[in-house]
CSV table of C-alpha atoms in Angstrom, one decimal:
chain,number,residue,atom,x,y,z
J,1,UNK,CA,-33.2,-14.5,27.8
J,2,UNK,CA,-30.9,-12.1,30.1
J,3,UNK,CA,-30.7,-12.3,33.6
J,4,UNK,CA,-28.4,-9.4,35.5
J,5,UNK,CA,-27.0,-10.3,38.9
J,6,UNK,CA,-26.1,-7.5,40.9
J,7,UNK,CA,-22.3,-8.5,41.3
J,8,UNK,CA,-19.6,-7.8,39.2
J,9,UNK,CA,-17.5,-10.7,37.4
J,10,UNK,CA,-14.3,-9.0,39.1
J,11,UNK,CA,-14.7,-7.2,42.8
J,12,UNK,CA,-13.5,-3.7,41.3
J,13,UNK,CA,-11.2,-1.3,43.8
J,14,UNK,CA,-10.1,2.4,42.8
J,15,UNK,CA,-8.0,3.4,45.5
J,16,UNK,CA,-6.8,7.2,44.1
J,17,UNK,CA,-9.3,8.2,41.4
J,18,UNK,CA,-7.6,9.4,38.0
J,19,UNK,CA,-10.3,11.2,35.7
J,20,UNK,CA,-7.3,11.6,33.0
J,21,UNK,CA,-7.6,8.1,33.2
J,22,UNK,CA,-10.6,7.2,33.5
J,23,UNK,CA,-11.3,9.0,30.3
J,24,UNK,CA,-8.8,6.8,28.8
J,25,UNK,CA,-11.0,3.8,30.1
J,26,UNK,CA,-13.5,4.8,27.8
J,27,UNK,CA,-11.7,3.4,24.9
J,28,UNK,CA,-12.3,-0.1,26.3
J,29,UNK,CA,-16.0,0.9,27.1
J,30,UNK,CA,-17.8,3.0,24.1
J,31,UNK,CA,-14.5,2.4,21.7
J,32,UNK,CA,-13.9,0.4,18.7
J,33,UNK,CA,-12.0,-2.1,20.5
J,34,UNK,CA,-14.4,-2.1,23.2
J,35,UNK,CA,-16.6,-4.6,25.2
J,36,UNK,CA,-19.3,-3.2,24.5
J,37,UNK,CA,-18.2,-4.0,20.4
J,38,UNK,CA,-17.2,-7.1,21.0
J,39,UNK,CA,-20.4,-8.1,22.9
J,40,UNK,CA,-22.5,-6.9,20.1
J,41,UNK,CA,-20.3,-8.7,17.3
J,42,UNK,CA,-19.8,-12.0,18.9
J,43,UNK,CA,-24.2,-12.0,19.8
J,44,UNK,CA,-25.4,-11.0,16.4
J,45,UNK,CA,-23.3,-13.2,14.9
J,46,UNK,CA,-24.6,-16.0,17.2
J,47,UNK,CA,-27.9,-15.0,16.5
J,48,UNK,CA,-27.1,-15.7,12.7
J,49,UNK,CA,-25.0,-18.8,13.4
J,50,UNK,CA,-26.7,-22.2,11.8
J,51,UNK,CA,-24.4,-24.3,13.5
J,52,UNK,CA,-25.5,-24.9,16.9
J,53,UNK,CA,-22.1,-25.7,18.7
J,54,UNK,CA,-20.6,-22.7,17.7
J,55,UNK,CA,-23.4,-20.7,18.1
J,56,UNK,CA,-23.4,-21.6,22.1
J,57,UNK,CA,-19.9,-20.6,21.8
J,58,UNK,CA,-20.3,-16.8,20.4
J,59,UNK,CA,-23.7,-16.7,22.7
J,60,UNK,CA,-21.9,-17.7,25.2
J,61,UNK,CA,-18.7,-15.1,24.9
J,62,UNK,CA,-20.8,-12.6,23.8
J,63,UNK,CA,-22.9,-12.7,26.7
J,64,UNK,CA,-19.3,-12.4,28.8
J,65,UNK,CA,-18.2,-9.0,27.3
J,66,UNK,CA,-21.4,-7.8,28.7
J,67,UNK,CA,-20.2,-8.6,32.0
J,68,UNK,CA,-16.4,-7.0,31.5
J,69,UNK,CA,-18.9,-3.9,29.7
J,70,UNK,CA,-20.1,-3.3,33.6
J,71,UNK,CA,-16.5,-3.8,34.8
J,72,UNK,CA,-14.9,-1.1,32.5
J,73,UNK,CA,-17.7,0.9,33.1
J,74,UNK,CA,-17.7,0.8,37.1
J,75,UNK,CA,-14.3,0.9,36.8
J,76,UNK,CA,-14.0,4.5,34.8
J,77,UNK,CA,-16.9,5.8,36.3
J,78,UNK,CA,-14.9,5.2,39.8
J,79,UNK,CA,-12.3,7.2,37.8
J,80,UNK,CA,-14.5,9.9,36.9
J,81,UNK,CA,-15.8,10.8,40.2
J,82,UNK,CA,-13.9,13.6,41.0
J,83,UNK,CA,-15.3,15.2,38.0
J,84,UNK,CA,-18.7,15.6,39.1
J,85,UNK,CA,-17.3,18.2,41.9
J,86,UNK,CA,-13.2,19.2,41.1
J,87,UNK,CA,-13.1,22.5,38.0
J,88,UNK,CA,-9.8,20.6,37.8
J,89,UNK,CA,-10.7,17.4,37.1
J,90,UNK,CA,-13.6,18.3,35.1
J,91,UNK,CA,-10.9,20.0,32.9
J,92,UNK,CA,-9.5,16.4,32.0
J,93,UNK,CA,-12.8,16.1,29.6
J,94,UNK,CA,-15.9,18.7,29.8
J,95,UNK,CA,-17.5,16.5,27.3
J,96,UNK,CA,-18.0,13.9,30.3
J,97,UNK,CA,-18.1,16.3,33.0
J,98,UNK,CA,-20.7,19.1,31.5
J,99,UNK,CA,-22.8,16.7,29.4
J,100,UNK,CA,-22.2,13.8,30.8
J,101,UNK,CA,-22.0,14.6,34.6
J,102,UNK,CA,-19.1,12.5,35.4
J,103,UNK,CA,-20.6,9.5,34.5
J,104,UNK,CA,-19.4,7.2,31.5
J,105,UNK,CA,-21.1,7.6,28.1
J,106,UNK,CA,-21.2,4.9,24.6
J,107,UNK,CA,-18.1,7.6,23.4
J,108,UNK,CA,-14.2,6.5,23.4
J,109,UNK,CA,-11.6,8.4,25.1
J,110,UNK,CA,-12.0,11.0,22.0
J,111,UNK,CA,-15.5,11.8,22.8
J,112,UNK,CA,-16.6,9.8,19.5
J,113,UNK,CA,-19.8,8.6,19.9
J,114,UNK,CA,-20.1,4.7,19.5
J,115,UNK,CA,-21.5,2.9,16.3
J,116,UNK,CA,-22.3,0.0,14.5
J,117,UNK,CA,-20.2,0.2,12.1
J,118,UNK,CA,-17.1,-1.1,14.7
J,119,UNK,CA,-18.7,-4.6,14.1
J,120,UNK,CA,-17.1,-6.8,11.8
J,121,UNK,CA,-20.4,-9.6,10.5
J,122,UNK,CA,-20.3,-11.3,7.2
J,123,UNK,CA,-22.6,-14.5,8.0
J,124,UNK,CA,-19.8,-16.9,7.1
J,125,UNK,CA,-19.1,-18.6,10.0
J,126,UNK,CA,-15.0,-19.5,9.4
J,127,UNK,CA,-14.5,-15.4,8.3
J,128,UNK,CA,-16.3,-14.0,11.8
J,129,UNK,CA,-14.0,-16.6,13.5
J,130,UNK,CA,-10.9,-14.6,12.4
J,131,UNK,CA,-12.5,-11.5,12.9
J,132,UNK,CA,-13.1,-12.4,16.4
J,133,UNK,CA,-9.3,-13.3,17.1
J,134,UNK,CA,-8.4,-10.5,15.8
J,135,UNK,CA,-10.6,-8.3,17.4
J,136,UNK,CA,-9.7,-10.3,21.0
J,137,UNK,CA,-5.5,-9.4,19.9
J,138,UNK,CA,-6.3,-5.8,19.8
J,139,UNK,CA,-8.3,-5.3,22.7
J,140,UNK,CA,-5.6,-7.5,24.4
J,141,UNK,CA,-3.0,-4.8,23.3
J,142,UNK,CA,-5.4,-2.0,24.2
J,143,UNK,CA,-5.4,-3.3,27.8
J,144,UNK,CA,-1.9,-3.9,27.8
J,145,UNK,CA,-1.1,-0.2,27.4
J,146,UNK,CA,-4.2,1.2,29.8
J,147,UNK,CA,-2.2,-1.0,32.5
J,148,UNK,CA,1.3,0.8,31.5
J,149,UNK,CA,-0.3,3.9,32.0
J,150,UNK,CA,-2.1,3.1,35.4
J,151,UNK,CA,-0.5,3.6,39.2
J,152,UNK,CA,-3.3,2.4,40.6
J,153,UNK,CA,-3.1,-1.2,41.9
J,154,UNK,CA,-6.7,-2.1,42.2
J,155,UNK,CA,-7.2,-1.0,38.9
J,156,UNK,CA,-4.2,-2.8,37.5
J,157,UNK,CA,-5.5,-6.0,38.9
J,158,UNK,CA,-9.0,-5.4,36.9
J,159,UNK,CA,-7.4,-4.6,33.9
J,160,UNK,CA,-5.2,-7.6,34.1
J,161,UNK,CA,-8.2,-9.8,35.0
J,162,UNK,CA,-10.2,-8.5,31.4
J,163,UNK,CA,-6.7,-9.1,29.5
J,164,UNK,CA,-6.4,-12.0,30.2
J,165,UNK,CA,-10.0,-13.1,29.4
J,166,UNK,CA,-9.0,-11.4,26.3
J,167,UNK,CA,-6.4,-14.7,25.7
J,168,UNK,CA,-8.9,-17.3,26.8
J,169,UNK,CA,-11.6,-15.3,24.1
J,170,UNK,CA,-8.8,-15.8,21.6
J,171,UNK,CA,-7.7,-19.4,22.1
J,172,UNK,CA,-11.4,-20.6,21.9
J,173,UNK,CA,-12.2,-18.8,18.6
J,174,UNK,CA,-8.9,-20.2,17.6
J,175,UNK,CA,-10.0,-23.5,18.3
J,176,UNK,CA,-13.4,-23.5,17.0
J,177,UNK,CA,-11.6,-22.5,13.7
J,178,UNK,CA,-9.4,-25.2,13.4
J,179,UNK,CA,-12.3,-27.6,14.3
J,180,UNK,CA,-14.0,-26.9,11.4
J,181,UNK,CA,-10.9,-28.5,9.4
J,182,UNK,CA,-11.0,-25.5,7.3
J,183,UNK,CA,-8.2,-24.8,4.8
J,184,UNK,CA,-6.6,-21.4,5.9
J,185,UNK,CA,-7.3,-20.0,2.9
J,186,UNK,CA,-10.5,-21.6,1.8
J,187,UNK,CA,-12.9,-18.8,2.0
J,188,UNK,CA,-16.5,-19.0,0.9
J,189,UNK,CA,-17.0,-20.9,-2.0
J,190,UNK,CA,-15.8,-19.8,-5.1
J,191,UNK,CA,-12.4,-21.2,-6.2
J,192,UNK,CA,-9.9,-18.3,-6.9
J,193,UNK,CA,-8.6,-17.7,-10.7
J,194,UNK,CA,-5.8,-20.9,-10.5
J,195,UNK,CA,-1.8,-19.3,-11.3
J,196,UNK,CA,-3.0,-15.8,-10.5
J,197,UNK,CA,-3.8,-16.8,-6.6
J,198,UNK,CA,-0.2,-17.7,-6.0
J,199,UNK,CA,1.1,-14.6,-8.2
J,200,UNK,CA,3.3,-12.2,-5.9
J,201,UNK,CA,3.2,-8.9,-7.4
J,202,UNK,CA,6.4,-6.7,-7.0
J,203,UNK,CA,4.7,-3.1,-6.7
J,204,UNK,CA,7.2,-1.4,-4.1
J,205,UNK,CA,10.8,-1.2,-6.2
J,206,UNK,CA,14.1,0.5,-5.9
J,207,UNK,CA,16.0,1.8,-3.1
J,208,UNK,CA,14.1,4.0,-0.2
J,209,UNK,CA,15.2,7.3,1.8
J,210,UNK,CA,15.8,5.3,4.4
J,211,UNK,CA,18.3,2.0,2.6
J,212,UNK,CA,15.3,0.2,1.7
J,213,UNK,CA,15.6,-2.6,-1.0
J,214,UNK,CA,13.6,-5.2,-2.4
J,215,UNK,CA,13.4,-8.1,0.0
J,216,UNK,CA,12.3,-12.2,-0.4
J,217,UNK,CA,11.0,-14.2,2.4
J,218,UNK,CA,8.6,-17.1,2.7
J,219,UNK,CA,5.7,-14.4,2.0
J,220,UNK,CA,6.9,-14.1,-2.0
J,221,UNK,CA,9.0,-17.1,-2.4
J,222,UNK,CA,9.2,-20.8,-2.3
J,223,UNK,CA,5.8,-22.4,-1.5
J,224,UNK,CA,4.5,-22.3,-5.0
J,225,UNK,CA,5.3,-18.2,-5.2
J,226,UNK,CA,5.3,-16.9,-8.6
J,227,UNK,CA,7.6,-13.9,-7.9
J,228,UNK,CA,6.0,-11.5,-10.9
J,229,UNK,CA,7.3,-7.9,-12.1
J,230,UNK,CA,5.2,-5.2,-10.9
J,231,UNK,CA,1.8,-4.6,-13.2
J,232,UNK,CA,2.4,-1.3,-13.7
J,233,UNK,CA,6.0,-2.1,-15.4
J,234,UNK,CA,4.2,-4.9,-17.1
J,235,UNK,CA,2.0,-1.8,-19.2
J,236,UNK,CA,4.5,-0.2,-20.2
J,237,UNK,CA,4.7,-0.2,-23.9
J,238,UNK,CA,6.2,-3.4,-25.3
J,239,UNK,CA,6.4,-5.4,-21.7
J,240,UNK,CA,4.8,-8.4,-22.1
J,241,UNK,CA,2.2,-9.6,-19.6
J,242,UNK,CA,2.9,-12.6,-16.9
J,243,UNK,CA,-0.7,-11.8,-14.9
J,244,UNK,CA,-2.5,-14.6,-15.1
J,245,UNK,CA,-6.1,-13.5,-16.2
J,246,UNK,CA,-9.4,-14.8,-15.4
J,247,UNK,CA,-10.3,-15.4,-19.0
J,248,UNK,CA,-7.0,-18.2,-18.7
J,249,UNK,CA,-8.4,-21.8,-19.2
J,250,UNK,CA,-9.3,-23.9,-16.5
J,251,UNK,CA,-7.5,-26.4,-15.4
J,252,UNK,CA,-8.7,-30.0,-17.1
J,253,UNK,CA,-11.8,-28.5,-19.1
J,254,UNK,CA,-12.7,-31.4,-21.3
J,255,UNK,CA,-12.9,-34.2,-18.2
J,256,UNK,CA,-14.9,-31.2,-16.1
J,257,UNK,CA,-17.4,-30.7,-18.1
J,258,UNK,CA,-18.0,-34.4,-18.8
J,259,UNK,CA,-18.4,-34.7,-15.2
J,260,UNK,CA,-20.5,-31.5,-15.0
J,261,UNK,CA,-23.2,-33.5,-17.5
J,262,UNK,CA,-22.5,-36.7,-15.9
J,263,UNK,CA,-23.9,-34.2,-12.3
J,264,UNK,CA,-26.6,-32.4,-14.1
J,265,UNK,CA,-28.2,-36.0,-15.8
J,266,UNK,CA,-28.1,-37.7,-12.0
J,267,UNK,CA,-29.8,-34.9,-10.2
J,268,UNK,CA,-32.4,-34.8,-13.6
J,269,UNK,CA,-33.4,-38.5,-13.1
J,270,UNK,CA,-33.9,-37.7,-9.1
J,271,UNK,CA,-36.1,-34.6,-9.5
J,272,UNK,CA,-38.0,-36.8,-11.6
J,273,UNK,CA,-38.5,-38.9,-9.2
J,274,UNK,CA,-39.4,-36.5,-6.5
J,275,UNK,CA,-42.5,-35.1,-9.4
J,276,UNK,CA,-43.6,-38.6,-8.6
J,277,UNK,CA,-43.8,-39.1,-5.1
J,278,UNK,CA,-44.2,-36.1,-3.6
J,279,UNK,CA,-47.7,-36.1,-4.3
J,280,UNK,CA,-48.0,-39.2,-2.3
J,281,UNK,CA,-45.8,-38.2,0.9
J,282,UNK,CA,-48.2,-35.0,0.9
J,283,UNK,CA,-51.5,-37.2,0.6
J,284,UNK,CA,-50.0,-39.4,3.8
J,285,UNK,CA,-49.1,-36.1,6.0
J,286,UNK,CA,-51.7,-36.0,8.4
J,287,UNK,CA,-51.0,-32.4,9.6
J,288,UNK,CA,-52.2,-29.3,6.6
J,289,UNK,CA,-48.6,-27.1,7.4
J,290,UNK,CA,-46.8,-30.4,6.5
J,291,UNK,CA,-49.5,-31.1,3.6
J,292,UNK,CA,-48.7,-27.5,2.2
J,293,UNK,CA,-45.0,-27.6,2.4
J,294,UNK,CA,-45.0,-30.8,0.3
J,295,UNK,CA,-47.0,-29.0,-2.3
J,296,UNK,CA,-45.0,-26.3,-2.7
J,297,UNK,CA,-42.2,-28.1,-2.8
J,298,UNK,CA,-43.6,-30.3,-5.5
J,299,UNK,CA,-44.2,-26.9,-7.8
J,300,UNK,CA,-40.5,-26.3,-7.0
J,301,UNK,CA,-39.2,-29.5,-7.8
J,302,UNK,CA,-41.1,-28.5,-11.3
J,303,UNK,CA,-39.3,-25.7,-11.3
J,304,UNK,CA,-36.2,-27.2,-11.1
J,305,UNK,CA,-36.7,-29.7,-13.8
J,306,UNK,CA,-36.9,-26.9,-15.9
J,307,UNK,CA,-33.4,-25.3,-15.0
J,308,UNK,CA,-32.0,-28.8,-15.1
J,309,UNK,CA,-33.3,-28.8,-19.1
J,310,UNK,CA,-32.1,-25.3,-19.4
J,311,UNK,CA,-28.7,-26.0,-17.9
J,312,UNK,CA,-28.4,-28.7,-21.0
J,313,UNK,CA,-29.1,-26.3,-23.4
J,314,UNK,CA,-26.6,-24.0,-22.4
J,315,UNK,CA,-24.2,-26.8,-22.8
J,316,UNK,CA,-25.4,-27.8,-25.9
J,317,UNK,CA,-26.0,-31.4,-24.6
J,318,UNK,CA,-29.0,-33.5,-24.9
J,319,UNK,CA,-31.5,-33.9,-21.6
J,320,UNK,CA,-31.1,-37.3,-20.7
J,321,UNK,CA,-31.5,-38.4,-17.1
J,322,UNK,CA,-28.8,-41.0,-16.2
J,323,UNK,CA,-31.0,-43.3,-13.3
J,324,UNK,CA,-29.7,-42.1,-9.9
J,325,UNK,CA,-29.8,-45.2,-7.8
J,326,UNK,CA,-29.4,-42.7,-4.5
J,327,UNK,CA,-32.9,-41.2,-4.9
J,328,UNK,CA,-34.2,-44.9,-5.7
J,329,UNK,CA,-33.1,-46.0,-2.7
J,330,UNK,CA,-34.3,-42.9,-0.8
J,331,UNK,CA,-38.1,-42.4,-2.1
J,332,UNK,CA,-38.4,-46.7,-1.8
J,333,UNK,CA,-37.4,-46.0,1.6
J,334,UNK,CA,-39.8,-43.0,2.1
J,335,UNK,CA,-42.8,-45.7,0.6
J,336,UNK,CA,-41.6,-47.8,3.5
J,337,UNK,CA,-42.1,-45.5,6.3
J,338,UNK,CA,-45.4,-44.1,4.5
J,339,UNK,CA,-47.1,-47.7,4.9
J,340,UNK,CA,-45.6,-48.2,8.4
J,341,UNK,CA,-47.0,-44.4,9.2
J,342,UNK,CA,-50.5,-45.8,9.1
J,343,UNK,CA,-50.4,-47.8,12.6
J,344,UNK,CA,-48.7,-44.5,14.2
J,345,UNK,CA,-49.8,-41.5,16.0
J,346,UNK,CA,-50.8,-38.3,13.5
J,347,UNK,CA,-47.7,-36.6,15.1
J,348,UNK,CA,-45.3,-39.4,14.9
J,349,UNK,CA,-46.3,-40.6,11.5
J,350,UNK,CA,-45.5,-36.9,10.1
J,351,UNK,CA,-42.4,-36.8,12.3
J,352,UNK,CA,-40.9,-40.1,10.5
J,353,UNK,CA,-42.5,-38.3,7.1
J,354,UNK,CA,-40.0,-35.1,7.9
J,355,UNK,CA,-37.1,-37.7,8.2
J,356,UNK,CA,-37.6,-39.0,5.1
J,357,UNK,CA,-38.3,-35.9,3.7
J,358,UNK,CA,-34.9,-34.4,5.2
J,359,UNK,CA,-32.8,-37.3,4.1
J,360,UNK,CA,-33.5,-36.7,0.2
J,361,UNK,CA,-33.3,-32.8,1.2
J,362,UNK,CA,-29.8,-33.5,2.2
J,363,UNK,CA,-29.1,-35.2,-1.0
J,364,UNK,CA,-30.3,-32.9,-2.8
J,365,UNK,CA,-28.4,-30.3,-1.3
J,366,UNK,CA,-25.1,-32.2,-1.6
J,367,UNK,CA,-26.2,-32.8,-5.5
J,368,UNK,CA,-26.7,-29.6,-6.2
J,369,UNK,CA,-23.6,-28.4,-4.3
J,370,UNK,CA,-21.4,-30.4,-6.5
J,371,UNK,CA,-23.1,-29.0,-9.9
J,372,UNK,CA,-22.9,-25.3,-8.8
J,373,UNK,CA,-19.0,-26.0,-7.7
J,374,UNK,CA,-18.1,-27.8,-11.2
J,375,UNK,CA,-19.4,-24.9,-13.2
J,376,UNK,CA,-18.3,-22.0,-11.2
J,377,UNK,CA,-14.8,-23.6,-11.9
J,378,UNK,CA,-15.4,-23.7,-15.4
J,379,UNK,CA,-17.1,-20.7,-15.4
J,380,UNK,CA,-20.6,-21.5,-16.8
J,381,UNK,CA,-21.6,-18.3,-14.8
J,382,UNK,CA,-25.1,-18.8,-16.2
J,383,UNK,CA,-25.9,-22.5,-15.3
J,384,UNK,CA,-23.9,-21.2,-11.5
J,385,UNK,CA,-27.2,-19.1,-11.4
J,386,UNK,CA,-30.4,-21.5,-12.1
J,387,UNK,CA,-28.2,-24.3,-9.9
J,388,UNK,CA,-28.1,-22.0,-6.9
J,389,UNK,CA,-31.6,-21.4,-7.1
J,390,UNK,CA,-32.4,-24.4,-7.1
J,391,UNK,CA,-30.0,-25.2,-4.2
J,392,UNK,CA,-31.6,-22.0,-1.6
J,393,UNK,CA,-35.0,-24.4,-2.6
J,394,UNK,CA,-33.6,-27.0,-1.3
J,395,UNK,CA,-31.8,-25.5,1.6
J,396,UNK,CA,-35.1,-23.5,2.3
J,397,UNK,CA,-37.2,-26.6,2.0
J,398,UNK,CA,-34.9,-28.5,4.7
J,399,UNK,CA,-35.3,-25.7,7.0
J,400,UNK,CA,-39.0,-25.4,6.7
J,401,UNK,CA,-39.3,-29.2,7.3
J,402,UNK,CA,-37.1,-28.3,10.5
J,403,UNK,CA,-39.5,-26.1,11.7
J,404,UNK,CA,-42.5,-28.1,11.1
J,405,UNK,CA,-40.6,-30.8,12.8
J,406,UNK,CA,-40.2,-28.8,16.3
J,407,UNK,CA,-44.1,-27.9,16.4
J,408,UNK,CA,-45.2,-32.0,15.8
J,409,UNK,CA,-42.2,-32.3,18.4
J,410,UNK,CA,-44.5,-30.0,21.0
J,411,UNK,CA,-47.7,-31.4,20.0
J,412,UNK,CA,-46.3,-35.2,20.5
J,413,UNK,CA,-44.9,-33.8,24.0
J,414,UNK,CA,-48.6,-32.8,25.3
J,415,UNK,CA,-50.4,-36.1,25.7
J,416,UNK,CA,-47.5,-37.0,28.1
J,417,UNK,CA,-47.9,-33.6,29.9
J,418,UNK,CA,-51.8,-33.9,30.3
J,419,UNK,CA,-51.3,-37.3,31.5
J,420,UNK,CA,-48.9,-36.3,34.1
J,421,UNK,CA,-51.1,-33.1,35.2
J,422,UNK,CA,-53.9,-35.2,35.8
């Protein structure tokens, strides 16, 4: 939840109002660049964020850009004041002063009217991150000019306050990055075409108006660079093509898709398993939501069988389950905790269920990660489809469980609370 306090984050002073500048304020308020952008970007994304660290983080931030929102906003209407009374003044920008009555507006210093589409939200955590330090670097530079242009020292000392911010925004987005040991170039998850990702195409040739030539630098040589004639010269008739294609072989085919089989044949014998004693983890659940999710996982897990079987045909390989001694150990350990469930609490017993559940969820998960990677590399786009099916499932499953697990959590929680009441 929000809670406003009636004080700024920085004691604002105007001492001479501007309205020229105080329309150019608006760019930081209702502009692309703007607070008001950045708190909407860094929130949603927080709201989308699975990882919990790093979601307090962009809550966190995001919630702070609201604040500098009121500062810039005080700050331009203080600027703006003279409009409300001064022809002049009101001259600077009738937009603001007819429409708008000297007061500030969700527009930039144009008169555009803010939107949505200023925010910058894929869902992948590591590709927001970057968005974010870039987005903090050009509001940085957007402040840095509004204080060139300001006289005013009261407001130069705000603006200098909500650059600098700006830095600290920057350094922590930079740091979450690189705590998630990230690769800088590994983004999402499907590998790019190997030999054409390091290809540096040559497209701007010849001399310009101006003495330009053709330049090398760390950016197209050295490194692994494949400096590469421009594509268009490459068409020309008789040139003989150096881009690397995606229909070029993969690297190490053969000992891939032995291990691809070797994948598919472990994950067959655990989903047999899981056919097996799923029915028994759903008889022990004492609570029906718990009871239900088991059983629909158990038509999944059918389901999945299935693809597994299907995924073999499209390799042309027979369906044979290799014994996967992870699962083994995993559902033995699930019997265990069934039979110890019995002298427990309803909620505690289905609480331990969950973790059991989770733990071969997570296996799962990593199983069918490793599958879906192995043929995307080799470019089995088909079996890439039934494996990530299966995979969301699982995924879905482990997040179902989660929130099953937080209303048991509540209901263990109550005895205790009654207790204490009484």
């Amino acid at each position: 939840m929000y809670h406003h306090v009636k004080k700024l984050m920085f004691t604002v002073r105007v001492d001479e109002p501007d309205p020229r500048f105080g329309n150019m304020l608006l760019e930081q308020f209702g502009g692309a660049n703007g607070e008001l952008a950045a708190a909407m970007q860094y929130s949603i994304q927080g709201l989308n964020c699975e990882d919990p660290d790093r979601k307090d983080l962009l809550m966190d931030i995001g919630t702070e850009e609201l604040s500098h929102l009121e500062i810039v906003g005080t700050l331009a209407r203080m600027h703006l004041k003279p409009m409300k009374f001064d022809r002049e003044a009101a001259e600077a920008d009738p937009l603001i002063a007819i429409a708008g009555g000297g007061g500030v507006n969700l527009f930039n210093s144009q008169g555009s009217a803010w939107t949505a589409d200023y925010l910058k939200i894929t869902g992948e955590l590591d590709v927001d991150l970057r968005s974010n330090i870039a987005a903090e670097a050009r509001a940085k530079i957007v402040y840095e000019r509004l204080i060139n242009f300001c006289d005013d020292a009261g407001t130069k000392d705000a603006l200098q306050f909500l650059m600098t911010r700006e830095i600290t925004h920057m350094k922590a987005f930079a740091l979450a990055l690189e705590s998630m040991s990230k690769p800088a170039f590994s983004i999402g998850r499907i590998a790019p075409t190997p030999g054409l990702v390091d290809q540096y195409f040559n497209d701007s040739t010849g001399a310009g108006e101006h003495g330009e030539i053709d330049t090398r630098g760390p950016w197209n040589e050295g490194n692994g660079w494949v400096f590469t004639e421009s594509p268009a010269l490459q068409a020309e008739p008789g040139a003989a093509s150096g881009i690397v294609t995606e229909s070029s072989a993969p690297v190490d085919d053969a000992g891939l898709n032995d291990l691809l089989v070797d994948e598919l044949r472990d994950i067959l014998h655990a989903e047999r398993q899981l056919t097996k004693a799923l029915p028994k983890m759903a008889e022990a659940a004492r609570f029906d939501q718990l009871r239900e999710l088991f059983e629909q996982h158990l038509i999944e897990t059918e389901n999945q069988v299935e693809r597994i079987n299907e995924c073999f045909d499209l390799l042309g390989k027979t369906a044979r389950a290799k014994p996967c001694k992870g699962m083994m150990g995993l559902v033995e350990e699930g019997q265990e905790i069934m039979a110890e469930g019995e002298k427990k609490e309803d909620a505690a017993a289905d609480l331990a269920l969950i973790g059991a559940a989770q733990r071969v969820e997570h296996y799962e998960i990593s199983a069918y990660t490793t599958a879906k990677n192995l043929a995307q590399q080799l470019r089995h786009s088909a079996i890439v489809s039934l494996l990530s099916k299966s995979l969301a499932e699982e995924e879905n499953s482990d997040q179902l469980l989660n929130q099953v697990a937080r209303s048991l959590m509540s209901v263990a929680r109550m005895p205790a609370a009654i207790e204490q009441a009484e």
